[in-house]
Coordinates of C-alpha atoms in Angstrom, one line a residue:
M1 CA 148.0 116.1 158.1
D2 CA 146.1 113.7 160.3
T3 CA 146.4 115.1 163.8
K4 CA 144.8 112.1 165.4
A5 CA 147.9 110.0 165.0
F6 CA 150.1 112.7 166.5
P7 CA 152.1 111.0 169.3
F8 CA 153.4 113.9 171.4
S9 CA 152.0 115.1 174.7
E10 CA 150.9 118.7 175.5
S11 CA 154.1 119.5 177.4
Q12 CA 156.2 118.0 174.7
R13 CA 154.5 120.2 172.0
Q14 CA 155.2 123.3 174.1
N15 CA 158.9 122.4 174.1
A16 CA 159.1 121.5 170.5
P17 CA 158.9 124.6 168.3
Y18 CA 160.2 122.7 165.3
I19 CA 156.8 120.9 165.0
H20 CA 155.2 123.9 163.3
K21 CA 157.8 123.7 160.5
V22 CA 156.3 120.4 159.3
G23 CA 152.8 121.6 159.3
I24 CA 151.4 120.5 162.6
P25 CA 148.4 122.7 163.7
P26 CA 148.7 124.9 166.8
K27 CA 148.3 123.1 170.1
Q28 CA 144.9 124.4 171.0
D29 CA 143.4 122.5 168.0
L30 CA 144.6 119.2 169.5
L31 CA 143.6 119.6 173.1
K32 CA 140.4 117.5 172.8
E33 CA 142.3 114.7 171.0
F34 CA 144.8 114.4 173.8
K35 CA 142.3 114.3 176.6
T36 CA 141.0 111.0 175.4
T37 CA 143.5 108.1 176.1
V38 CA 143.2 104.5 175.4
K39 CA 143.7 102.5 178.6
E40 CA 146.1 99.7 177.9
T41 CA 145.5 96.5 179.8
L42 CA 147.5 93.3 180.2
F43 CA 144.6 91.2 178.7
S44 CA 142.9 91.3 175.4
D45 CA 139.4 91.8 176.9
D46 CA 137.6 93.3 179.9
P47 CA 135.9 90.5 181.8
L48 CA 133.9 93.0 183.9
R49 CA 132.6 95.0 181.0
S50 CA 129.1 93.4 181.0
F51 CA 128.7 94.1 184.7
K52 CA 129.2 97.9 184.5
D53 CA 126.2 100.1 185.2
Q54 CA 124.0 97.1 186.0
P55 CA 121.8 96.6 189.1
K56 CA 123.0 94.1 191.7
S57 CA 120.4 91.5 190.9
R58 CA 121.5 91.7 187.2
Q59 CA 125.1 91.5 188.2
F60 CA 124.4 88.4 190.3
M61 CA 122.7 86.7 187.4
L62 CA 125.5 87.7 185.0
G63 CA 128.0 86.2 187.5
L64 CA 126.1 82.9 187.5
Q65 CA 126.0 82.9 183.7
A66 CA 129.7 83.6 183.6
I67 CA 130.4 80.5 185.7
F68 CA 127.6 78.4 184.2
P69 CA 127.1 79.4 180.5
I70 CA 124.2 76.8 180.3
L71 CA 122.1 79.4 182.2
D72 CA 122.6 81.8 179.3
W73 CA 122.1 79.6 176.2
G74 CA 119.7 77.3 178.0
R75 CA 116.9 79.9 177.9
S76 CA 116.7 79.7 174.1
Y77 CA 117.0 75.9 174.0
N78 CA 114.2 74.1 172.1
L79 CA 113.2 70.7 170.7
R80 CA 114.9 71.3 167.3
K81 CA 118.3 71.8 169.1
F82 CA 117.7 68.8 171.3
R83 CA 117.1 66.6 168.3
G84 CA 120.5 67.5 166.9
D85 CA 122.2 67.1 170.3
L86 CA 120.5 63.7 170.8
I87 CA 121.7 62.3 167.4
S88 CA 125.2 63.7 167.9
G89 CA 125.4 62.5 171.5
L90 CA 124.4 58.9 170.6
T91 CA 126.9 59.0 167.7
I92 CA 129.9 60.1 169.8
A93 CA 128.8 57.6 172.6
S94 CA 129.1 54.8 170.1
L95 CA 132.7 56.0 169.3
C96 CA 133.8 56.8 172.8
I97 CA 132.9 53.5 174.6
P98 CA 135.4 51.3 172.6
Q99 CA 138.0 54.2 172.6
D100 CA 137.7 54.7 176.3
I101 CA 138.4 51.0 177.0
G102 CA 141.5 51.2 174.7
Y103 CA 142.8 54.5 176.1
S104 CA 142.7 53.3 179.7
R105 CA 145.2 50.6 178.6
L106 CA 147.5 53.4 177.4
A107 CA 147.3 54.9 180.9
N108 CA 147.9 51.4 182.4
L109 CA 144.6 51.5 184.2
P110 CA 141.7 48.9 184.2
P111 CA 139.2 49.5 181.4
Q112 CA 136.4 50.8 183.6
Y113 CA 138.5 54.0 184.4
G114 CA 138.3 55.0 180.8
L115 CA 134.5 54.8 181.0
Y116 CA 134.4 56.6 184.3
S117 CA 136.3 59.5 182.7
S118 CA 133.6 59.8 180.0
F119 CA 130.8 59.9 182.5
V120 CA 131.4 62.6 185.2
P121 CA 133.7 65.1 183.3
P122 CA 131.4 65.6 180.3
L123 CA 128.5 66.4 182.7
I124 CA 130.5 69.1 184.5
Y125 CA 131.8 70.5 181.2
A126 CA 128.2 70.7 179.8
F127 CA 127.3 73.2 182.5
M128 CA 130.5 75.2 182.6
G129 CA 132.0 75.0 179.2
S130 CA 131.6 77.6 176.4
S131 CA 132.2 75.4 173.4
R132 CA 129.2 73.9 171.6
D133 CA 131.1 71.3 169.7
I134 CA 133.9 69.9 171.9
A135 CA 133.4 66.3 173.1
I136 CA 135.0 65.5 176.5
G137 CA 136.7 62.3 177.6
P138 CA 140.1 60.5 177.7
V139 CA 142.4 61.1 174.7
A140 CA 145.2 59.0 173.3
V141 CA 148.1 61.5 173.8
V142 CA 147.3 62.5 177.4
S143 CA 146.6 58.8 178.3
L144 CA 150.0 57.8 176.9
L145 CA 151.7 60.8 178.6
L146 CA 150.1 60.0 181.9
G147 CA 150.8 56.3 181.7
T148 CA 154.5 57.0 180.9
L149 CA 155.1 59.4 183.7
L150 CA 153.2 57.4 186.3
Q151 CA 155.0 54.1 185.5
N152 CA 158.3 55.9 186.1
E153 CA 157.2 56.2 189.7
F154 CA 155.2 53.0 190.3
D155 CA 154.8 49.7 188.5
P156 CA 151.2 49.5 187.4
V157 CA 151.1 45.7 188.0
K158 CA 153.1 45.2 191.2
N159 CA 152.0 48.5 192.8
A160 CA 148.5 48.8 191.3
I161 CA 147.0 50.6 194.3
E162 CA 149.8 53.2 194.6
Y163 CA 149.8 53.7 190.8
R164 CA 146.0 54.3 190.8
R165 CA 146.2 56.7 193.7
L166 CA 149.0 58.7 192.0
A167 CA 146.9 58.8 188.8
F168 CA 144.0 60.4 190.8
T169 CA 146.5 62.8 192.5
A170 CA 147.9 63.8 189.1
T171 CA 144.4 64.4 187.8
F172 CA 143.6 66.5 190.8
F173 CA 146.6 68.8 190.3
A174 CA 146.0 68.9 186.5
G175 CA 142.6 70.3 187.2
I176 CA 144.0 72.8 189.8
T177 CA 146.5 73.9 187.3
Q178 CA 143.9 74.4 184.5
A179 CA 141.4 76.2 186.8
T180 CA 144.1 78.5 188.3
L181 CA 145.3 79.6 184.8
G182 CA 141.7 80.4 184.0
V183 CA 140.9 82.3 187.2
L184 CA 144.1 84.3 186.9
R185 CA 143.5 84.8 183.2
L186 CA 146.9 83.3 182.3
G187 CA 145.7 81.3 179.4
F188 CA 148.2 83.0 177.1
L189 CA 150.9 80.8 178.7
I190 CA 149.8 77.8 176.6
D191 CA 150.5 79.9 173.5
F192 CA 154.2 79.5 174.4
L193 CA 154.0 76.1 172.9
S194 CA 154.2 77.0 169.2
H195 CA 151.9 75.4 166.6
A196 CA 154.9 73.8 164.9
A197 CA 156.0 72.2 168.1
V198 CA 152.5 70.9 168.8
V199 CA 152.3 69.4 165.3
G200 CA 155.6 67.6 165.8
F201 CA 154.7 66.5 169.3
M202 CA 151.3 65.1 168.2
G203 CA 152.8 63.4 165.2
G204 CA 155.5 61.7 167.3
A205 CA 153.0 60.8 170.0
A206 CA 150.7 59.2 167.4
I207 CA 153.5 57.0 166.1
T208 CA 154.5 56.1 169.6
I209 CA 150.9 55.2 170.5
A210 CA 150.6 53.1 167.4
L211 CA 153.8 51.2 168.2
Q212 CA 152.6 50.5 171.7
Q213 CA 149.6 48.8 170.2
L214 CA 151.7 46.2 168.5
K215 CA 151.6 44.3 171.8
G216 CA 147.9 43.7 171.6
F217 CA 147.8 43.7 167.8
L218 CA 150.4 40.9 167.5
G219 CA 149.4 39.0 170.7
I220 CA 152.8 39.6 172.4
K221 CA 152.7 38.8 176.1
H222 CA 156.1 40.1 177.2
F223 CA 156.6 43.6 175.9
T224 CA 159.0 46.4 176.7
K225 CA 157.9 49.2 179.1
K226 CA 159.9 51.7 177.1
T227 CA 158.2 53.9 174.4
D228 CA 161.1 54.7 172.1
I229 CA 161.0 53.1 168.6
V230 CA 164.3 51.3 169.0
S231 CA 163.2 49.4 172.2
V232 CA 159.8 48.7 170.8
M233 CA 161.1 47.3 167.5
K234 CA 163.6 45.1 169.5
S235 CA 160.8 43.8 171.6
V236 CA 158.5 43.1 168.6
F237 CA 161.1 41.3 166.4
G238 CA 162.7 39.6 169.5
S239 CA 159.5 37.7 170.1
I240 CA 158.7 36.9 166.5
D241 CA 159.5 33.2 166.9
H242 CA 157.5 32.5 170.1
G243 CA 155.5 35.5 171.0
W244 CA 153.3 36.3 168.0
N245 CA 149.8 34.8 167.8
W246 CA 148.5 34.4 164.3
Q247 CA 144.8 34.3 165.3
T248 CA 145.2 37.6 167.1
I249 CA 147.0 39.1 164.0
V250 CA 144.1 38.0 161.7
I251 CA 141.5 39.5 164.0
G252 CA 143.4 42.8 164.4
A253 CA 144.4 43.2 160.7
S254 CA 140.9 42.4 159.5
F255 CA 139.2 44.9 161.6
L256 CA 141.9 47.5 161.2
C257 CA 141.3 47.3 157.4
F258 CA 137.5 47.7 158.1
L259 CA 138.1 50.7 160.4
L260 CA 140.4 52.5 157.9
S261 CA 138.0 51.8 155.0
A262 CA 135.2 53.3 157.1
K263 CA 137.3 56.3 158.0
Y264 CA 138.2 56.8 154.3
L265 CA 134.6 56.5 153.3
G266 CA 133.6 59.1 155.9
K267 CA 136.2 61.6 154.7
K268 CA 135.3 61.0 151.1
N269 CA 131.6 61.6 151.6
K270 CA 130.7 63.9 154.5
K271 CA 127.2 62.6 154.6
L272 CA 128.5 59.2 155.5
F273 CA 130.5 60.5 158.6
W274 CA 128.3 58.2 160.7
V275 CA 129.9 55.1 159.1
S276 CA 133.4 56.0 160.6
A277 CA 131.8 57.0 163.9
I278 CA 129.9 53.7 164.4
A279 CA 132.6 51.5 162.9
P280 CA 134.6 51.0 166.2
L281 CA 131.4 49.9 168.1
I282 CA 130.5 47.5 165.2
S283 CA 134.0 46.1 165.3
V284 CA 133.8 45.5 169.1
I285 CA 130.4 43.8 168.8
L286 CA 131.5 41.6 165.8
S287 CA 134.9 40.6 167.2
T288 CA 133.4 39.9 170.7
L289 CA 130.8 37.6 169.2
F290 CA 133.4 35.9 167.1
V291 CA 135.7 35.2 170.0
Y292 CA 132.8 34.1 172.2
L293 CA 131.4 31.7 169.6
S294 CA 134.8 30.3 168.4
H295 CA 136.4 30.1 171.8
A296 CA 139.4 31.9 170.3
D297 CA 140.5 33.0 173.8
K298 CA 141.5 29.4 174.4
E299 CA 143.8 29.6 171.4
G300 CA 145.9 32.4 172.9
V301 CA 143.8 35.4 171.8
A302 CA 144.0 37.9 174.7
I303 CA 140.7 39.4 175.8
V304 CA 139.6 42.3 178.0
K305 CA 138.1 39.9 180.6
H306 CA 136.4 41.5 183.6
I307 CA 135.2 45.1 183.6
E308 CA 134.0 46.5 186.9
K309 CA 130.2 47.0 186.8
G310 CA 128.6 50.1 188.3
I311 CA 129.2 53.9 188.3
N312 CA 132.2 55.8 189.5
P313 CA 133.2 55.0 193.1
P314 CA 134.4 58.0 195.2
S315 CA 138.2 58.4 195.3
V316 CA 138.8 61.5 197.5
N317 CA 140.5 59.3 200.1
E318 CA 142.8 57.9 197.5
I319 CA 144.4 61.2 196.5
Y320 CA 147.8 61.9 198.1
F321 CA 147.5 65.2 200.1
S322 CA 150.8 64.7 201.9
G323 CA 154.1 63.0 201.6
E324 CA 156.5 62.6 198.7
N325 CA 153.8 61.2 196.4
L326 CA 152.1 64.6 196.7
L327 CA 155.0 66.2 194.9
K328 CA 155.1 63.5 192.3
G329 CA 151.5 63.9 191.5
F330 CA 151.8 67.7 191.4
R331 CA 154.7 67.5 188.9
I332 CA 152.9 64.9 186.7
G333 CA 149.6 66.8 187.0
I334 CA 151.1 70.1 185.8
V335 CA 152.5 68.5 182.6
A336 CA 149.4 66.4 181.8
G337 CA 147.2 69.4 182.6
M338 CA 149.0 71.8 180.3
I339 CA 149.0 69.3 177.4
A340 CA 145.3 68.5 177.9
L341 CA 144.6 72.2 178.0
T342 CA 146.5 73.0 174.8
E343 CA 144.6 70.3 173.0
A344 CA 141.2 71.3 174.3
V345 CA 141.6 75.0 173.6
A346 CA 142.9 74.3 170.1
I347 CA 139.9 72.1 169.4
G348 CA 137.4 74.5 170.8
R349 CA 138.8 77.4 168.8
T350 CA 138.9 75.4 165.6
F351 CA 135.2 74.4 165.7
A352 CA 134.1 77.8 167.1
S353 CA 135.7 79.5 164.0
M354 CA 133.9 77.1 161.7
K355 CA 130.5 78.0 163.3
D356 CA 131.4 81.7 163.8
Y357 CA 131.1 82.0 167.5
Q358 CA 133.5 82.9 170.3
V359 CA 135.0 80.6 172.8
D360 CA 136.2 82.2 176.0
G361 CA 139.6 80.6 176.7
N362 CA 139.7 81.5 180.4
K363 CA 136.2 80.1 180.9
E364 CA 137.3 76.9 179.1
M365 CA 140.2 76.5 181.5
I366 CA 138.0 76.9 184.5
A367 CA 135.5 74.4 183.1
L368 CA 138.2 71.9 182.2
G369 CA 140.0 72.4 185.6
T370 CA 136.8 72.0 187.6
M371 CA 135.8 68.8 185.7
N372 CA 139.2 67.2 186.3
V373 CA 139.2 68.2 190.0
V374 CA 135.7 66.6 190.4
G375 CA 136.8 63.7 188.2
S376 CA 139.8 63.0 190.4
M377 CA 137.4 62.6 193.3
T378 CA 135.2 60.2 191.3
S379 CA 137.8 57.7 190.0
C380 CA 138.5 59.5 186.7
Y381 CA 141.8 60.3 185.2
V382 CA 142.7 63.4 183.1
A383 CA 140.0 64.1 180.5
T384 CA 140.0 66.8 177.8
G385 CA 138.6 67.5 174.4
S386 CA 139.0 64.8 171.8
F387 CA 139.5 65.9 168.3
S388 CA 138.1 62.7 166.6
R389 CA 135.0 62.8 168.8
S390 CA 134.6 66.5 168.5
A391 CA 134.8 66.2 164.7
V392 CA 132.1 63.5 164.7
N393 CA 130.0 65.6 167.1
Y394 CA 130.3 68.6 164.8
M395 CA 129.4 66.6 161.6
A396 CA 126.5 64.9 163.4
G397 CA 124.9 68.3 163.8
C398 CA 125.3 69.0 167.5
Q399 CA 123.8 72.4 168.6
T400 CA 125.0 72.7 172.2
A401 CA 126.9 71.0 175.0
V402 CA 123.9 68.9 175.7
S403 CA 125.4 66.3 173.3
N404 CA 128.0 65.7 176.1
I405 CA 125.2 65.0 178.5
V406 CA 123.6 62.5 176.1
M407 CA 127.0 60.8 175.7
S408 CA 127.5 60.8 179.4
L409 CA 124.1 59.1 180.0
V410 CA 124.9 56.4 177.5
V411 CA 128.2 55.7 179.2
F412 CA 126.2 55.6 182.5
L413 CA 123.9 53.0 181.2
T414 CA 126.9 51.0 179.8
L415 CA 128.6 51.1 183.2
K416 CA 125.4 50.1 185.0
F417 CA 124.2 47.3 182.8
L418 CA 126.4 46.5 179.8
T419 CA 130.0 46.0 181.0
P420 CA 129.7 42.2 181.2
L421 CA 129.1 42.1 177.5
F422 CA 132.7 43.3 176.8
E423 CA 134.3 40.4 178.7
Y424 CA 135.2 38.6 175.5
T425 CA 136.3 41.7 173.5
P426 CA 139.8 40.9 172.1
N427 CA 142.6 43.3 172.9
A428 CA 143.6 43.2 169.3
I429 CA 140.4 45.1 168.3
L430 CA 141.1 47.8 170.9
S431 CA 144.6 48.1 169.4
S432 CA 143.1 48.4 166.0
I433 CA 140.7 51.1 167.1
I434 CA 143.5 53.1 168.7
I435 CA 145.7 52.8 165.7
S436 CA 143.0 54.0 163.4
A437 CA 142.2 56.9 165.7
V438 CA 145.7 58.2 166.1
I439 CA 146.6 58.1 162.4
G440 CA 144.8 61.4 162.1
L441 CA 147.2 63.0 164.5
I442 CA 150.0 62.8 161.9
D443 CA 149.5 66.0 160.0
Y444 CA 152.2 65.7 157.3
E445 CA 150.6 68.5 155.2
A446 CA 151.0 70.9 158.1
A447 CA 154.7 69.9 158.4
V448 CA 155.2 70.6 154.7
L449 CA 153.6 74.0 155.1
I450 CA 155.7 74.8 158.1
W451 CA 158.8 73.9 156.1
K452 CA 157.7 76.3 153.3
I453 CA 156.9 79.2 155.7
D454 CA 159.5 79.1 158.4
K455 CA 162.6 76.8 158.6
F456 CA 163.1 77.5 162.3
D457 CA 159.5 76.4 163.0
F458 CA 160.3 73.2 161.1
V459 CA 163.3 72.6 163.3
A460 CA 160.9 72.9 166.3
C461 CA 158.4 70.5 164.7
M462 CA 161.0 67.9 163.8
G463 CA 162.8 68.3 167.2
A464 CA 159.6 67.5 169.0
F465 CA 158.7 64.7 166.6
F466 CA 162.0 62.8 166.8
G467 CA 162.3 63.5 170.6
V468 CA 159.0 61.6 171.2
V469 CA 159.7 58.8 168.7
F470 CA 163.4 58.1 169.5
A471 CA 163.5 59.0 173.2
S472 CA 160.2 59.4 175.2
V473 CA 157.1 61.5 175.4
E474 CA 158.5 63.6 178.2
I475 CA 161.7 64.2 176.3
G476 CA 159.8 65.2 173.1
L477 CA 157.7 67.6 175.2
L478 CA 160.8 69.1 176.8
I479 CA 162.3 69.6 173.3
A480 CA 159.1 71.2 172.0
V481 CA 158.9 73.6 174.9
T482 CA 162.7 74.4 174.8
I483 CA 162.7 75.1 171.1
S484 CA 159.5 77.2 171.4
F485 CA 161.1 79.3 174.1
A486 CA 164.4 79.5 172.2
K487 CA 162.5 81.0 169.2
I488 CA 160.8 83.6 171.4
L489 CA 164.2 84.5 173.0
L490 CA 165.8 84.7 169.6
Q491 CA 163.1 87.0 168.2
V492 CA 163.1 89.2 171.4
T493 CA 166.9 89.5 171.7
R494 CA 167.6 89.8 168.0
P495 CA 165.1 92.3 166.5
R496 CA 165.1 92.9 162.8
T497 CA 166.5 96.2 161.5
A498 CA 166.4 97.5 158.0
I499 CA 167.9 100.3 155.8
L500 CA 165.3 102.5 154.3
G501 CA 165.3 104.3 150.9
R502 CA 163.0 106.7 149.1
I503 CA 160.5 105.3 146.6
P504 CA 161.1 107.4 143.4
M505 CA 158.8 110.4 142.9
T506 CA 157.3 110.0 146.4
S507 CA 158.1 110.9 150.0
V508 CA 157.6 107.3 151.1
Y509 CA 160.6 105.4 152.6
R510 CA 160.7 101.7 152.6
N511 CA 163.1 98.7 153.1
I512 CA 165.6 98.8 150.2
Q513 CA 165.8 95.0 150.2
Q514 CA 162.1 94.7 149.8
Y515 CA 161.9 97.6 147.3
P516 CA 165.1 97.5 145.2
E517 CA 164.0 100.7 143.3
A518 CA 164.1 102.6 146.6
T519 CA 167.1 105.0 146.6
K520 CA 169.3 106.1 149.6
V521 CA 169.5 109.8 150.5
P522 CA 173.0 111.2 150.1
G523 CA 174.6 112.0 153.4
V524 CA 171.8 110.3 155.3
L525 CA 171.4 106.8 156.7
I526 CA 167.9 105.8 157.6
V527 CA 167.5 102.7 159.8
R528 CA 164.2 101.2 161.0
V529 CA 164.1 99.1 164.2
D530 CA 161.2 96.5 164.0
S531 CA 160.7 95.8 167.7
A532 CA 160.3 97.3 171.2
I533 CA 163.7 98.0 172.7
Y534 CA 164.2 96.4 176.1
F535 CA 167.1 95.3 178.3
S536 CA 167.2 92.0 176.4
N537 CA 167.9 93.5 173.0
S538 CA 169.1 97.1 173.6
N539 CA 172.8 96.3 173.3
Y540 CA 172.3 94.3 170.1
T541 CA 170.1 97.0 168.6
K542 CA 172.8 99.7 169.3
E543 CA 175.6 97.5 167.9
R544 CA 173.5 96.5 164.8
I545 CA 172.8 100.2 164.0
L546 CA 176.5 101.0 164.4
R547 CA 177.4 98.1 162.1
W548 CA 174.9 99.4 159.5
L549 CA 176.7 102.8 159.7
T550 CA 180.2 101.3 159.5
E551 CA 179.3 99.2 156.5
E552 CA 177.7 102.2 154.7
E553 CA 180.6 104.5 155.5
D554 CA 183.1 101.9 154.1
R555 CA 181.0 101.6 151.0
L556 CA 180.9 105.4 150.5
K557 CA 184.5 105.7 151.2
T558 CA 185.4 103.1 148.6
A559 CA 183.1 104.8 146.0
Y560 CA 184.4 108.4 146.9
H561 CA 180.9 109.5 147.8
P562 CA 180.1 112.1 150.5
R563 CA 180.2 110.7 154.1
I564 CA 177.1 110.1 156.3
Q565 CA 176.2 113.2 158.3
F566 CA 172.8 112.2 159.7
L567 CA 171.6 108.9 161.1
I568 CA 167.8 108.8 161.2
I569 CA 166.1 106.0 163.2
E570 CA 162.6 105.2 162.1
M571 CA 160.8 104.3 165.4
S572 CA 157.2 103.8 164.4
P573 CA 157.5 99.9 165.0
V574 CA 159.1 100.6 168.4
T575 CA 156.1 100.1 170.7
D576 CA 158.0 100.5 174.0
I577 CA 161.4 101.2 175.4
D578 CA 162.9 100.7 178.9
T579 CA 165.8 102.3 180.8
S580 CA 168.3 99.9 179.2
G581 CA 167.0 100.9 175.8
I582 CA 167.4 104.6 176.6
H583 CA 170.8 104.0 178.0
A584 CA 171.7 102.2 174.7
F585 CA 170.5 105.3 172.8
E586 CA 172.7 107.5 174.9
E587 CA 175.7 105.3 174.2
L588 CA 174.8 105.4 170.5
H589 CA 174.6 109.2 170.6
R590 CA 178.1 109.4 172.2
S591 CA 179.5 107.0 169.5
L592 CA 178.0 109.1 166.7
V593 CA 179.4 112.3 168.2
K594 CA 182.8 110.9 167.9
R595 CA 182.1 110.1 164.2
D596 CA 180.7 113.6 163.7
V597 CA 177.2 112.1 162.8
E598 CA 174.0 113.6 164.2
L599 CA 171.3 111.3 165.6
V600 CA 167.7 111.9 164.5
L601 CA 164.5 110.1 165.6
A602 CA 161.4 109.8 163.4
N603 CA 157.9 109.1 164.6
P604 CA 158.4 107.7 168.1
G605 CA 155.2 106.5 169.6
R606 CA 153.4 108.2 172.5
L607 CA 154.7 105.8 175.2
V608 CA 158.2 105.9 173.8
I609 CA 158.4 109.7 173.5
D610 CA 157.0 110.1 177.1
K611 CA 159.8 107.9 178.4
L612 CA 162.4 109.7 176.3
Y613 CA 161.3 113.1 177.7
A614 CA 161.2 111.7 181.2
S615 CA 164.9 110.6 180.9
G616 CA 165.9 114.0 179.3
F617 CA 167.1 112.3 176.1
P618 CA 165.7 115.0 173.8
D619 CA 167.9 117.6 175.7
L620 CA 170.9 115.4 174.9
I621 CA 170.4 115.2 171.1
G622 CA 168.4 118.4 170.7
E623 CA 164.6 118.7 170.6
N624 CA 164.8 119.7 167.0
K625 CA 166.1 116.2 166.2
I626 CA 162.7 114.5 166.7
F627 CA 160.3 114.4 163.8
L628 CA 156.9 113.2 163.0
T629 CA 157.9 111.3 159.8
V630 CA 161.0 110.1 158.0
A631 CA 160.1 112.5 155.2
D632 CA 160.1 115.5 157.6
A633 CA 163.5 114.4 159.0
V634 CA 165.0 114.1 155.6
L635 CA 163.4 117.5 154.6
T636 CA 165.4 119.1 157.4
C637 CA 168.6 117.1 157.1
S638 CA 168.9 117.0 153.3
P639 CA 166.9 120.0 151.8
K640 CA 168.0 119.2 148.3
I641 CA 165.8 116.1 148.2
V642 CA 162.7 118.4 148.0
Q643 CA 163.6 119.5 144.6
E644 CA 163.8 115.9 143.3
V645 CA 160.3 115.0 144.6

């Protein structure tokens, strides 16, 4: 028998003479095995491992590299890598400039703020981030979320200054939230938003964003501030007679077809990815020239007009550090920061797995948080990883985060010299660019797969989706979080249990529902508990085991078979137990005594057996009622079974 897996401590072995009956070697043969213990930690890794046994100078350098990963990979940087980063940086810059102008409209901010947010944050991330492929900047979902939450507090037109200041405040606290989670190594908190809920939320947000673009796409001047589909459709069709502009529709529809065709071509042929990447910029250039030469703006075609020239002005003095607006910014910042974090970490992990390298989630959070804190002080709003730009970055052959620096420099040149060229850019083309960009967020294939795998996950997915589409972004987010937590609570408070039977001609015991050929042992009921037993599920576990026993006794009584004499609980999946769980076992024992049924435990883990002995539970049921395996327990409780094997 493999003694390495033996769970009991030295003191417990001394008090358990029955162990030798099942072939366990004498205690002296296992002393060395029990001296080595595995230190359990709250986290999946040891952040200080690389610092151990290192001189102070080396520790200092490792500390700097931990904060600024560029100091590590920068030592092996060469011209070949720079060539790949230069091409990918220029490519994503051509994509980000028109997108940034459009996304700033989703946040209800002037267009230059979108460009500001693709200048400073990518520079900070390039020095502190651990992902080689992620492209930083404003994204559609966070822009919409921020715009929706901010306009609930201030009107972006009537109270433009207060609105802008609150946006910077929210960005500041979004960064503080992200960095704090990273420093305290609490990144696992974002995992509480399940994949299914994220799929539904993103899909609903994509439809909401696309519907919001109908204002610019159709040339409507008076549009609802609500985001739900019913209000938007009423606003769209309510202005059909006097609000639609046919010239705007022609421009928008023509370039939307061009953008979708370019996107399809890029997906169909991976080598032509650059076509879909450069298509938005080409659309902006052509549509701007068309409007300028045809004077379409005088025919009612809405244009961008003035974009502030110059780089980011400082905005530290505009952040609310006191008063009621501080709390508003704090609340909005936490929500926006968590969603931005979820999207960025998911993108970083996706491309890291494709290139087979590791992304440190906590370092990512610190990098994202720092860039947003600095961004809030330099007139930026919340920036994060963009999936569309990151995909283009990856396909363009980026090698390191230097591609973000290249993109940032291109945006810098645009802000410094080229913003007047966008004056005649029609709003319809920006709407078309956003619509074509967010279509990719609707992942219907993932929704179908979720339906096939887990129906409860599908409920979470659809709940988030319909919440965003028919109510609002914040309601959809609330539904997503609520259902995700509900699923966790349900799984924690309602652990699975199973009846085990013996596989014929073996001593292996398995779930009789999974293995119909498995047979029950006469006079013995074997129940497996598939979860740790805590205060939240201990009472349910006890009652579920008793119900299994009652149902089995009723069945045996009806069939005139011998009654149950032993209840064996297979505890190998039980990773932990608390005082409530032990108390539930004591109550279970008392209930079984009244039924004249003996309680037997099989294969409790090291931590579990230590706690059971600390509570004196083995003395209650008898130390000879704890066994290493189910087969050993059955061997003692039902000796006749040996003859059948």
